[in-house]
Amino acid sequence: MTIKPATPADTPLILEFIKAIASYEKLLHEVEATEEVLHQSLFGENANAKVIIAYEEEKPVGFALYFYNFSTFKGRKGLYLEDLFVYPQHRGKGYGKALLLHLAQQAQEENCGRMEWIVLDWNQSAIDFYHSLGAKAMDEWTVFRLTMPNK
């Protein structure tokens, strides 16, 4: 098992992962990302997110897409995990855990105040997995969203 940062050449693979997680979450119809948009957002001059990829030998089997936010209470940046996905046939082999632990270690090394993510409330296997790693559900918070039109 290897975890590597994504490179610009991985852009088509990243889009494939995004579509796979969207399909799993029954939200494929909401994917607007294109290779061009992802390339600019992840590797362009003003890149604002990063990706790491888990490999089984040389085969990509999972990914995590993350970015940094800021906690006013902590007074420090935080690492926000936007997506974590491992192909179904590779689940239960430690790839998801390795991706999360890799990011947790990175967050600690970068003096982040916290690491956060959200999970769909029906995804009990993911919720159980996160609890097994010591993550705490923030049940008293409600997620709000304003969706901006494309420019």
PDB file of N, CA and C in Angstrom, residues 68 76-79 100-115:
ATOM      1  N   TYR A  68      -7.844  23.523   3.097  1.00  0.00           N
ATOM      2  CA  TYR A  68      -7.669  24.114   4.415  1.00  0.00           C
ATOM      3  C   TYR A  68      -8.762  25.142   4.688  1.00  0.00           C
ATOM      4  N   ARG A  76      -6.282  28.887  14.328  1.00  0.00           N
ATOM      5  CA  ARG A  76      -5.357  28.205  13.417  1.00  0.00           C
ATOM      6  C   ARG A  76      -6.135  27.611  12.250  1.00  0.00           C
ATOM      7  N   LYS A  77      -5.399  27.292  11.219  1.00  0.00           N
ATOM      8  CA  LYS A  77      -6.031  26.621  10.083  1.00  0.00           C
ATOM      9  C   LYS A  77      -6.434  25.216  10.488  1.00  0.00           C
ATOM     10  N   GLY A  78      -7.361  24.672   9.714  1.00  0.00           N
ATOM     11  CA  GLY A  78      -7.783  23.295   9.886  1.00  0.00           C
ATOM     12  C   GLY A  78      -7.738  22.586   8.548  1.00  0.00           C
ATOM     13  N   LEU A  79      -7.715  21.283   8.594  1.00  0.00           N
ATOM     14  CA  LEU A  79      -7.736  20.488   7.371  1.00  0.00           C
ATOM     15  C   LEU A  79      -9.159  19.966   7.209  1.00  0.00           C
ATOM     16  N   LEU A 100      -6.967   8.431   5.797  1.00  0.00           N
ATOM     17  CA  LEU A 100      -7.326   9.305   6.919  1.00  0.00           C
ATOM     18  C   LEU A 100      -6.150   9.551   7.854  1.00  0.00           C
ATOM     19  N   LEU A 101      -5.427   8.504   8.184  1.00  0.00           N
ATOM     20  CA  LEU A 101      -4.278   8.671   9.082  1.00  0.00           C
ATOM     21  C   LEU A 101      -3.176   9.511   8.441  1.00  0.00           C
ATOM     22  N   HIS A 102      -3.002   9.356   7.140  1.00  0.00           N
ATOM     23  CA  HIS A 102      -2.030  10.181   6.416  1.00  0.00           C
ATOM     24  C   HIS A 102      -2.389  11.658   6.565  1.00  0.00           C
ATOM     25  N   LEU A 103      -3.673  11.976   6.367  1.00  0.00           N
ATOM     26  CA  LEU A 103      -4.112  13.369   6.487  1.00  0.00           C
ATOM     27  C   LEU A 103      -4.069  13.854   7.928  1.00  0.00           C
ATOM     28  N   ALA A 104      -4.392  13.002   8.881  1.00  0.00           N
ATOM     29  CA  ALA A 104      -4.319  13.394  10.293  1.00  0.00           C
ATOM     30  C   ALA A 104      -2.881  13.707  10.682  1.00  0.00           C
ATOM     31  N   GLN A 105      -1.953  12.908  10.206  1.00  0.00           N
ATOM     32  CA  GLN A 105      -0.538  13.165  10.482  1.00  0.00           C
ATOM     33  C   GLN A 105      -0.103  14.476   9.834  1.00  0.00           C
ATOM     34  N   GLN A 106      -0.539  14.694   8.614  1.00  0.00           N
ATOM     35  CA  GLN A 106      -0.217  15.942   7.914  1.00  0.00           C
ATOM     36  C   GLN A 106      -0.791  17.139   8.680  1.00  0.00           C
ATOM     37  N   ALA A 107      -2.030  17.023   9.130  1.00  0.00           N
ATOM     38  CA  ALA A 107      -2.664  18.105   9.888  1.00  0.00           C
ATOM     39  C   ALA A 107      -1.874  18.397  11.161  1.00  0.00           C
ATOM     40  N   GLN A 108      -1.426  17.353  11.818  1.00  0.00           N
ATOM     41  CA  GLN A 108      -0.647  17.538  13.044  1.00  0.00           C
ATOM     42  C   GLN A 108       0.696  18.200  12.735  1.00  0.00           C
ATOM     43  N   GLU A 109       1.375  17.732  11.699  1.00  0.00           N
ATOM     44  CA  GLU A 109       2.668  18.304  11.324  1.00  0.00           C
ATOM     45  C   GLU A 109       2.551  19.773  10.927  1.00  0.00           C
ATOM     46  N   GLU A 110       1.383  20.143  10.343  1.00  0.00           N
ATOM     47  CA  GLU A 110       1.169  21.521   9.908  1.00  0.00           C
ATOM     48  C   GLU A 110       0.503  22.386  10.976  1.00  0.00           C
ATOM     49  N   ASN A 111       0.397  21.844  12.201  1.00  0.00           N
ATOM     50  CA  ASN A 111      -0.166  22.555  13.339  1.00  0.00           C
ATOM     51  C   ASN A 111      -1.607  23.003  13.101  1.00  0.00           C
ATOM     52  N   CYS A 112      -2.367  22.176  12.416  1.00  0.00           N
ATOM     53  CA  CYS A 112      -3.788  22.478  12.222  1.00  0.00           C
ATOM     54  C   CYS A 112      -4.512  22.316  13.555  1.00  0.00           C
ATOM     55  N   GLY A 113      -5.521  23.134  13.763  1.00  0.00           N
ATOM     56  CA  GLY A 113      -6.297  23.043  14.990  1.00  0.00           C
ATOM     57  C   GLY A 113      -7.224  21.847  15.030  1.00  0.00           C
ATOM     58  N   ARG A 114      -7.655  21.390  13.862  1.00  0.00           N
ATOM     59  CA  ARG A 114      -8.560  20.246  13.789  1.00  0.00           C
ATOM     60  C   ARG A 114      -8.625  19.738  12.355  1.00  0.00           C
ATOM     61  N   MET A 115      -9.218  18.581  12.241  1.00  0.00           N
ATOM     62  CA  MET A 115      -9.506  17.984  10.945  1.00  0.00           C
ATOM     63  C   MET A 115     -10.990  17.638  10.967  1.00  0.00           C
TER      64      MET A 115
END
